Amino acid sequence: MGGLQKKKYERGSATNYITRNKARKKLQLSLPDFRRLCILKGIYPHEPKHKKKVNKGSTAARTFYLLKDIRFLLHEPIVRKFRDYKVFVRKLKKAYGKTEYSDVERLRENKPSYKLDHIIKERYPTFIDALRDIDDSLCMCFLFSTFARTGKCHVQTIQLCRRLTVEWMNFVITSRALRKVFISIKGIYYQAEVMGQLITWLVPYQFSHDHPTDVDYRVMATFTELYTTLLGFINFRLYHSLNLLYPPKLDSKTESELKEEDEDDYAMNSESYLEKLSALSSSLARVVSTAEEEEAELDQFPDEGEDIEKLEAREKEQKQLEAQKKLFDGLKFFLNREVPRESLAFVIRCFGGEVSWDKSVCIGSTYEVTDETITHHIVDRPNVDKQYINRYYIQPQWVYDCVNAKIVLPVEDYFLGVTLPPHLSPFVEEKDGDYVPPEKLKIMALQRGEKPAHGQEDEEEEEDEEEGEDEEEEDDNEEEEDDEEEADEKSLKKMEEQRSKGKSLQVKVTPGKMKVENPARLEEEEKAEEKRLAIMMMKKKEKYLYDKIMFGKKRKVREANKLAAKRKAHDDAEKSKKKKKTRK
Amino acid sequence: MEFGAVFRSLTFPQIFNFNKKPAEEEEEEEDEDLSDSEDSVFSGLEDSGSDSEDEEEEGSNDKEDGDDEGLKTGPEESEQVEFYVCVSRVFRVQLFSDVVVPVQDIRNTVGNIPMEWYRDFPHIGYDLDGKKIYKPIRNKDELDEFLDKMENPDYWRTVHDKQTGSDIVLSDEQVELVNRLQRGQFGDVNFNEYQPQVEFFSGDLMVHPVSNRPADKRSFIPSLIEKEKVSKLVHAIKMGWIKPRRQDDDSRGRYYDLWTNEDSSILAKHRMHLPAPKIPLPGHHESYNPPPEYLFTDEERALWEQQDLSDRKFPFVPQRFSSLRQVPAFPRFIHERFERCLDLYLCPRQRKMRVNVNPEDLIPKLPKPKDLQPFPTTQSLVYRGHSGLVRSISVSPSGQWLASGSDDGSVRFWEVRSSRCMKTVQVGGAVRSVAWNPNPSVCLLAVALDSVVLILSPSLADRQVVSSSERLLSGQQEEEPAEGVGPVTWSEGEGEELNQGIRLKIQHPKAVHQVAWHAKGDYLASVMPDHSSHLQVFIHQVSRRRSQNPFRKNKGLVQCVSFHPVRPYFFVATQRSVRIYNLVKQEMTKKLQANSKWISSMAVHPGGDHVVCGSYDCRLSWFDLDLSTKPYKMLRHHKKAVRGVAYHRLYPLFASASDDGSVIVCHGTVYNDLLQNPLIVPVKVLRGHVITHDLGVLDVTFHPTQPWIFSSGSDATIRLFT
C-alpha cells in the first residue's frame, strides 16, 4: 500500500537514450549543424538493446543517441561558434538587403571561425590513438588532393590536402615504413608500419573525377576539415620524431642541385617548392644533420623467460624486415613517361632505390635516360625504340611484386610485351584449408630460397601435382561432409573395395579372407558413429550453433574447391591451346 | 517586242537597284515619317519636280499616261530653294522646341490630319482660296509600280507626298541632308558643333560673388545628424556590437606538438567509445591483374547482375587488364568514400561478442556406447513371407515365437531363431494390431482387424500351457450372456476358424486400431479412435467375456492405450497429451503434455515410472512421471514421423522406429535414486528396411529376454537385429 505509482519509461534504458530530434532541440542546432558537430566530435548513434522499451513502446524506426554523449556535446565550445556563424549570416544578409556595403565588409572581416585542435586532442588523447585512426583521413586527403580546383570544394582545402599528403609520403620515404603495395582496380593500396601501427590507405588513379550527383559534398568537406587537422598534427609529430624539419625542407645539398634547372617551366615560384617536394626524388633536411640512420640493434634479453623459439622467430622477422627495407638499395630506376610516376617514385624511394624520369615529365628528375648506371628502366608499352644493353626493361608490376614478395624477383616474367603473371593481394593471409593460388606458392618457394624450375617439363610436372591435389579436393567437395565423415566414407569405400576383392577371391579359392578388416579403420568408424550419436543428443540451441559453424566451414571448403576447379579448367584450356599451336 | 527590248536593256541597273533598294526604302519610309510628324512641308513644291520626272519616265515607257500631264503644274525652278528653306525650318523646330513656329502648308489648308480621312473623296484638301485640291489621277497599278522600281534610276529617291498625293524626287542636296540627319549630325554643313564652351560657373575666383547671400547659421554650428550617427557608432562600439577589426591570426593552419603531455585521465572518459572498424583489406579479386580463377564466369556475372546490391559478395566485378596503363579510373570511388563517411557518423555501433567456440566442445560428452553394451548392433535375420506391409508384431512372453499382422490379411507365427514361418492364419482383413498375452502361463494372441478383435490360440507351446489357455477361454462359458445387446458382442470361433485357432471374436461397433493386454493376461484393451463418440476405448475381460467402456466422455482422439505393468493404472494417449487413470479409484491422476502435434505411439517403462511417446512430428518425448508432466527430454533423432516406440523388459534400452527407415536404439538407464535423472544415450542407428510408399518402419518390439530387437516395415519384412 502507499508509495508513488511507478510510471513507465521513466527509469532504465528509456532514460539513457535520446532520439536525434530531441537531441537537436536540446542543442538548439539545425540538422546540418548537428551533423557537423557529430562528425567533428565523433558521436555516433547507438542501437539500444531493447528498442521498444527505449522507444516508449513504439516500434517506429528512430535513431538513438546516448544521452551522455549529447550532454557531452552541450559543453562543446564549437556549438557556440556554430550559433555565431548563424548570426553572422543573418547580419550579412541584412546588410546586403540594406545595401550597406561598408557593413558587409566589416562583417566579413569578422567572420567567425573555429579551430579543431582541442577536438583532436580530446578524441585522440594519445598519439598512438590518433595513428590508429589515420586510415580514413589519409584516404580522404588523397582523394581530395586529386580533385580539380573548381567547383566541388574550396581550393585551399585541395591545396592543403595535397600538401599534407606530400608531407606524409615524404615521411614514409624517410622512415622507410612502407610494407605492402597493391594495385587494385579501385586504386593503389599502400600499407605502412608507423610506430607499430599498420596504416593502410588507398590512392585513386590520376584521372579527373566524374563527380556523382548523389553525394553530399558538405559531409565530405566536414570530414576533410577534421582529417586535415588531424593529419597535420600527426605529420608534425612524426617529422619531429625523425628529427626532420617541419614544414619539410629539402636537403640543402639536393636543393642546390635542383636549383640549376630552371624552375619557371613547371610552376610559379610560390608553388614550385611543393612541386619539388612532391617529386619525392630528394631527401629532406634534418634538424640535426646526422649520419644516415643508425640501425637500432635489437637487444637481446635471454633471461626474460621467453621461449627461445619465439625470440628467434622475432629476430628472424626483424632481419627480414631490415632486408626488405633495403630491397632496392643500389638499384637505379628510370621511369618512362607513361608509367604512374608518383606511385612508382614513392615505392622505389621507400625501399632505397634511386629514381629519375624525363625532364619534361615533372620537376625533380635527377639523371637522364642516357645515364649508363641505370639498372632498371620501367616501361609500360609493348616495345621501346632505343634500348640500352646494360639495363633491364621491365613493366611496372615488377616493382610492386618485389615489394610484396620482399625479395628482388627474377625479371624474366616482366619484360616488355610479356604476359604478366597475376598480381596478388599481399593482404590475404591464407590459413590452412583456404585456397592458395599457384602463383603465391611459387613466390613462397622463391622466398624460401628454392630455385624456380625453368624447364617446361618441370612446370608441367608441377601442374600435374597441383591437379592431383585439386582432384582430391574436389572429391572432398562432392561429399560435402565433415572431414571425419569424409574420412569415414573413404574408409567405407575402401572397405567395400576390399570386400569385393575378397569376394572375387572367395569365388576362386580362399573362404577365410573375407573377414580381414583393418582394426584402426574400424576404430575410426566407431568414433565417427559415436560422434554422430552424440550430435543427436545436442541441445537445440547448441545444435543450431554447431550447424552454423559447420555450415560456414563447409562453405569455405566449397568456395576453395570452386576456385581450384576454375583454375584447373583454365589451365587445361591453356594447355590444349598450346598443344594446338605446337601441332600447327 | 519593243517593250521586251527596253526591259532587256534595263536589266543591269535593275539588278543594281535591287541591291541598293532595301536600305533606301527604309530611308524613304523614315523620310515619310519625318515629314508626317513635322507637318508635311514640301509637298506642293516637289509635286512638280517629281511629276516632271515621272513624266519623262512615263514618256519613255508608256504613252498612255498623257492624262496626268494636264494636272501637273508648278514652278520648277524655285523648287530646290524652297525645299531647303523648309528643311532648315524643321531643324529649327527640333533644336528649339520651345519656340513655336506654326508650320503650315501654303497649298493645302487641311492641316496636320491623317490623310486617310480624305481617302474616299476625289479631293485631298483646300487651297488658300477655299477651292478643292483634287487628287492627281493615278492609275499606276502594281505592275507599273514594279516597272518603275526596275527602270527608274531615281526611284530610290522618290518620295510620295500624302498631302498632295504626288511623288517627289529628292535632289542630291536633299539626300545629303537626310543622310546627315540620320547620322545624327546637324543639317547645316557649316554648323560647328564643337564651339568652345563658355562656362558660367568656373573654378576661378571672381571678384564678385554670384550671389550676395549671407552664410547660413548651420554652417557655423556642428551637425546634429552627424552627432547622432557618431554617438550611435560609439555606443555600438562601447556595447561590443561593433567589434574592432580582428587581427588576422595565422594560427589555423599552424601545427604544433599536440600530444606533448599525454594524460591517460582523458582515456577514462572514453571507455564507452568504440573506434570505427577499419575497412576490410582487399583480396585477390580486386587486383587489376587477378589470377584467372578469380574472374567471373558468365553465369557468375549474370548472377551478380541479378543480385540485389546488398546481397552481392563484391560491390564490383573483378576485371583483368594486361598492363597498368590500361587501368581506368574506378567510377564509384567517390561513392565508396562517401558511404564510408556516412557509416562513420550515421551507423549505430555495437560491441558484438563473436562466438569463438570450437565446435567439438559443443558436442556433449556422453558415455561411450561400447560401455553400455549389450544392445542390438547388426541385422541378423530377415523374416520374409508377408505380401503386404507388416503393421504390427509381437513376441511371445517366452521369446520363442513372433507373431506379425499384415495388410495382406494374414497373421503369421514365426520361430524367432530360425526365421521359419510356423503358422499362417488367414483372418480375411488387414490386421491393424497383434498382441501376445503377456502371461507366460497362457498362449493367446489378440488380433485387431477392422471392427473385430480375435483371440487366437496358436497352440505353439507346451501342452500344459495350451490347455491352461483353453481353460481360460472356456472358463467364460459359465458366464451367461445376460446383459443383452451391448455395443460389443462376443462370439466363438466356428468350424474352420477353430482349426486355425480362432477362439473368440469380439465384435466392436467401429474399426479397432490397437489392442493391449494387461500384464496379468486377463484384461484386454482395444482402441477405436473416433472424434465424436465416447466409445473409443473398451476394456474386455477374457475370462468372463465381459466388456466395458471405462470413459463416459470423449476427451480427444485416442491414439493408443497401455496398462501399467504393476499398478492398476491405465495410460491413454490422445493427440496432444497422455492421461493416466487410476482404475481402482476410477479417476484421472495425471495428464502429461507431450509438446508435440500428434502422438503416434507410446510405451511404458517396465518400472512404470517412465513413459516414452513418439509423435508424427519426428519427436520422441521421455516423461519422468515423478518429475513433471512435461517431457524430461525431447529427442529429435528422426528425420520423419516416428511410428513405434518400445522399451526392453529387462535391459535399459528403448527404441524408436520411424518412416525414415531407421530404428534408433537408445540406452535409457533409470535410477532408483529419485534425485538422479535418467541417463539417455543413443547407442545405435539400425538401418535395413526399405522405404516403400513413403513408409519406413512401422512397428518395433524388443525380445523379452535377449537384447534383440524386431522391426517390421512397409517392405513386407520383419527384421531381427542382435
JSON list of N, CA and C in Angstrom, two decimals, chain A residues 177-200:
[
{"chain": "A", "resi": 177, "resn": "ALA", "atom": "N", "xyz": [58.95, 3.21, -44.09]},
{"chain": "A", "resi": 177, "resn": "ALA", "atom": "CA", "xyz": [57.92, 2.48, -43.33]},
{"chain": "A", "resi": 177, "resn": "ALA", "atom": "C", "xyz": [56.99, 1.67, -44.21]},
{"chain": "A", "resi": 178, "resn": "LEU", "atom": "N", "xyz": [57.11, 1.81, -45.52]},
{"chain": "A", "resi": 178, "resn": "LEU", "atom": "CA", "xyz": [56.17, 1.12, -46.40]},
{"chain": "A", "resi": 178, "resn": "LEU", "atom": "C", "xyz": [56.38, -0.39, -46.31]},
{"chain": "A", "resi": 179, "resn": "ARG", "atom": "N", "xyz": [55.29, -1.13, -46.27]},
{"chain": "A", "resi": 179, "resn": "ARG", "atom": "CA", "xyz": [55.40, -2.59, -46.18]},
{"chain": "A", "resi": 179, "resn": "ARG", "atom": "C", "xyz": [54.79, -3.30, -47.38]},
{"chain": "A", "resi": 180, "resn": "LYS", "atom": "N", "xyz": [53.61, -2.87, -47.77]},
{"chain": "A", "resi": 180, "resn": "LYS", "atom": "CA", "xyz": [52.91, -3.59, -48.83]},
{"chain": "A", "resi": 180, "resn": "LYS", "atom": "C", "xyz": [52.28, -2.60, -49.81]},
{"chain": "A", "resi": 181, "resn": "VAL", "atom": "N", "xyz": [52.20, -3.03, -51.03]},
{"chain": "A", "resi": 181, "resn": "VAL", "atom": "CA", "xyz": [51.54, -2.23, -52.06]},
{"chain": "A", "resi": 181, "resn": "VAL", "atom": "C", "xyz": [50.65, -3.15, -52.86]},
{"chain": "A", "resi": 182, "resn": "PHE", "atom": "N", "xyz": [49.51, -2.65, -53.27]},
{"chain": "A", "resi": 182, "resn": "PHE", "atom": "CA", "xyz": [48.61, -3.49, -54.05]},
{"chain": "A", "resi": 182, "resn": "PHE", "atom": "C", "xyz": [47.91, -2.64, -55.11]},
{"chain": "A", "resi": 183, "resn": "ILE", "atom": "N", "xyz": [48.05, -3.05, -56.35]},
{"chain": "A", "resi": 183, "resn": "ILE", "atom": "CA", "xyz": [47.36, -2.31, -57.42]},
{"chain": "A", "resi": 183, "resn": "ILE", "atom": "C", "xyz": [46.01, -2.97, -57.61]},
{"chain": "A", "resi": 184, "resn": "SER", "atom": "N", "xyz": [44.97, -2.29, -57.23]},
{"chain": "A", "resi": 184, "resn": "SER", "atom": "CA", "xyz": [43.64, -2.85, -57.43]},
{"chain": "A", "resi": 184, "resn": "SER", "atom": "C", "xyz": [42.94, -2.07, -58.53]},
{"chain": "A", "resi": 185, "resn": "ILE", "atom": "N", "xyz": [41.73, -2.52, -58.84]},
{"chain": "A", "resi": 185, "resn": "ILE", "atom": "CA", "xyz": [41.02, -1.79, -59.88]},
{"chain": "A", "resi": 185, "resn": "ILE", "atom": "C", "xyz": [40.47, -0.46, -59.35]},
{"chain": "A", "resi": 186, "resn": "LYS", "atom": "N", "xyz": [40.48, -0.29, -58.03]},
{"chain": "A", "resi": 186, "resn": "LYS", "atom": "CA", "xyz": [39.98, 0.96, -57.47]},
{"chain": "A", "resi": 186, "resn": "LYS", "atom": "C", "xyz": [41.07, 2.02, -57.42]},
{"chain": "A", "resi": 187, "resn": "GLY", "atom": "N", "xyz": [42.24, 1.56, -57.13]},
{"chain": "A", "resi": 187, "resn": "GLY", "atom": "CA", "xyz": [43.34, 2.50, -56.96]},
{"chain": "A", "resi": 187, "resn": "GLY", "atom": "C", "xyz": [44.52, 1.71, -56.44]},
{"chain": "A", "resi": 188, "resn": "ILE", "atom": "N", "xyz": [45.45, 2.39, -55.83]},
{"chain": "A", "resi": 188, "resn": "ILE", "atom": "CA", "xyz": [46.62, 1.68, -55.31]},
{"chain": "A", "resi": 188, "resn": "ILE", "atom": "C", "xyz": [46.57, 1.72, -53.79]},
{"chain": "A", "resi": 189, "resn": "TYR", "atom": "N", "xyz": [46.61, 0.53, -53.19]},
{"chain": "A", "resi": 189, "resn": "TYR", "atom": "CA", "xyz": [46.62, 0.43, -51.74]},
{"chain": "A", "resi": 189, "resn": "TYR", "atom": "C", "xyz": [48.08, 0.45, -51.27]},
{"chain": "A", "resi": 190, "resn": "TYR", "atom": "N", "xyz": [48.35, 1.18, -50.23]},
{"chain": "A", "resi": 190, "resn": "TYR", "atom": "CA", "xyz": [49.66, 1.15, -49.59]},
{"chain": "A", "resi": 190, "resn": "TYR", "atom": "C", "xyz": [49.45, 0.77, -48.13]},
{"chain": "A", "resi": 191, "resn": "GLN", "atom": "N", "xyz": [50.41, 0.04, -47.63]},
{"chain": "A", "resi": 191, "resn": "GLN", "atom": "CA", "xyz": [50.36, -0.24, -46.20]},
{"chain": "A", "resi": 191, "resn": "GLN", "atom": "C", "xyz": [51.71, 0.08, -45.60]},
{"chain": "A", "resi": 192, "resn": "ALA", "atom": "N", "xyz": [51.69, 0.91, -44.58]},
{"chain": "A", "resi": 192, "resn": "ALA", "atom": "CA", "xyz": [52.93, 1.29, -43.93]},
{"chain": "A", "resi": 192, "resn": "ALA", "atom": "C", "xyz": [52.83, 0.93, -42.46]},
{"chain": "A", "resi": 193, "resn": "GLU", "atom": "N", "xyz": [53.99, 0.73, -41.86]},
{"chain": "A", "resi": 193, "resn": "GLU", "atom": "CA", "xyz": [54.01, 0.43, -40.43]},
{"chain": "A", "resi": 193, "resn": "GLU", "atom": "C", "xyz": [54.68, 1.59, -39.74]},
{"chain": "A", "resi": 194, "resn": "VAL", "atom": "N", "xyz": [53.89, 2.36, -39.01]},
{"chain": "A", "resi": 194, "resn": "VAL", "atom": "CA", "xyz": [54.44, 3.52, -38.32]},
{"chain": "A", "resi": 194, "resn": "VAL", "atom": "C", "xyz": [54.23, 3.30, -36.83]},
{"chain": "A", "resi": 195, "resn": "MET", "atom": "N", "xyz": [55.30, 3.28, -36.11]},
{"chain": "A", "resi": 195, "resn": "MET", "atom": "CA", "xyz": [55.26, 3.08, -34.65]},
{"chain": "A", "resi": 195, "resn": "MET", "atom": "C", "xyz": [54.45, 1.85, -34.29]},
{"chain": "A", "resi": 196, "resn": "GLY", "atom": "N", "xyz": [54.64, 0.81, -35.06]},
{"chain": "A", "resi": 196, "resn": "GLY", "atom": "CA", "xyz": [53.96, -0.44, -34.76]},
{"chain": "A", "resi": 196, "resn": "GLY", "atom": "C", "xyz": [52.53, -0.51, -35.21]},
{"chain": "A", "resi": 197, "resn": "GLN", "atom": "N", "xyz": [52.00, 0.57, -35.77]},
{"chain": "A", "resi": 197, "resn": "GLN", "atom": "CA", "xyz": [50.62, 0.55, -36.26]},
{"chain": "A", "resi": 197, "resn": "GLN", "atom": "C", "xyz": [50.65, 0.33, -37.77]},
{"chain": "A", "resi": 198, "resn": "LEU", "atom": "N", "xyz": [49.80, -0.59, -38.19]},
{"chain": "A", "resi": 198, "resn": "LEU", "atom": "CA", "xyz": [49.69, -0.80, -39.64]},
{"chain": "A", "resi": 198, "resn": "LEU", "atom": "C", "xyz": [48.68, 0.20, -40.18]},
{"chain": "A", "resi": 199, "resn": "ILE", "atom": "N", "xyz": [49.13, 0.97, -41.13]},
{"chain": "A", "resi": 199, "resn": "ILE", "atom": "CA", "xyz": [48.27, 2.02, -41.68]},
{"chain": "A", "resi": 199, "resn": "ILE", "atom": "C", "xyz": [48.09, 1.76, -43.17]},
{"chain": "A", "resi": 200, "resn": "THR", "atom": "N", "xyz": [46.85, 1.62, -43.57]},
{"chain": "A", "resi": 200, "resn": "THR", "atom": "CA", "xyz": [46.56, 1.31, -44.97]},
{"chain": "A", "resi": 200, "resn": "THR", "atom": "C", "xyz": [45.82, 2.48, -45.59]}
]
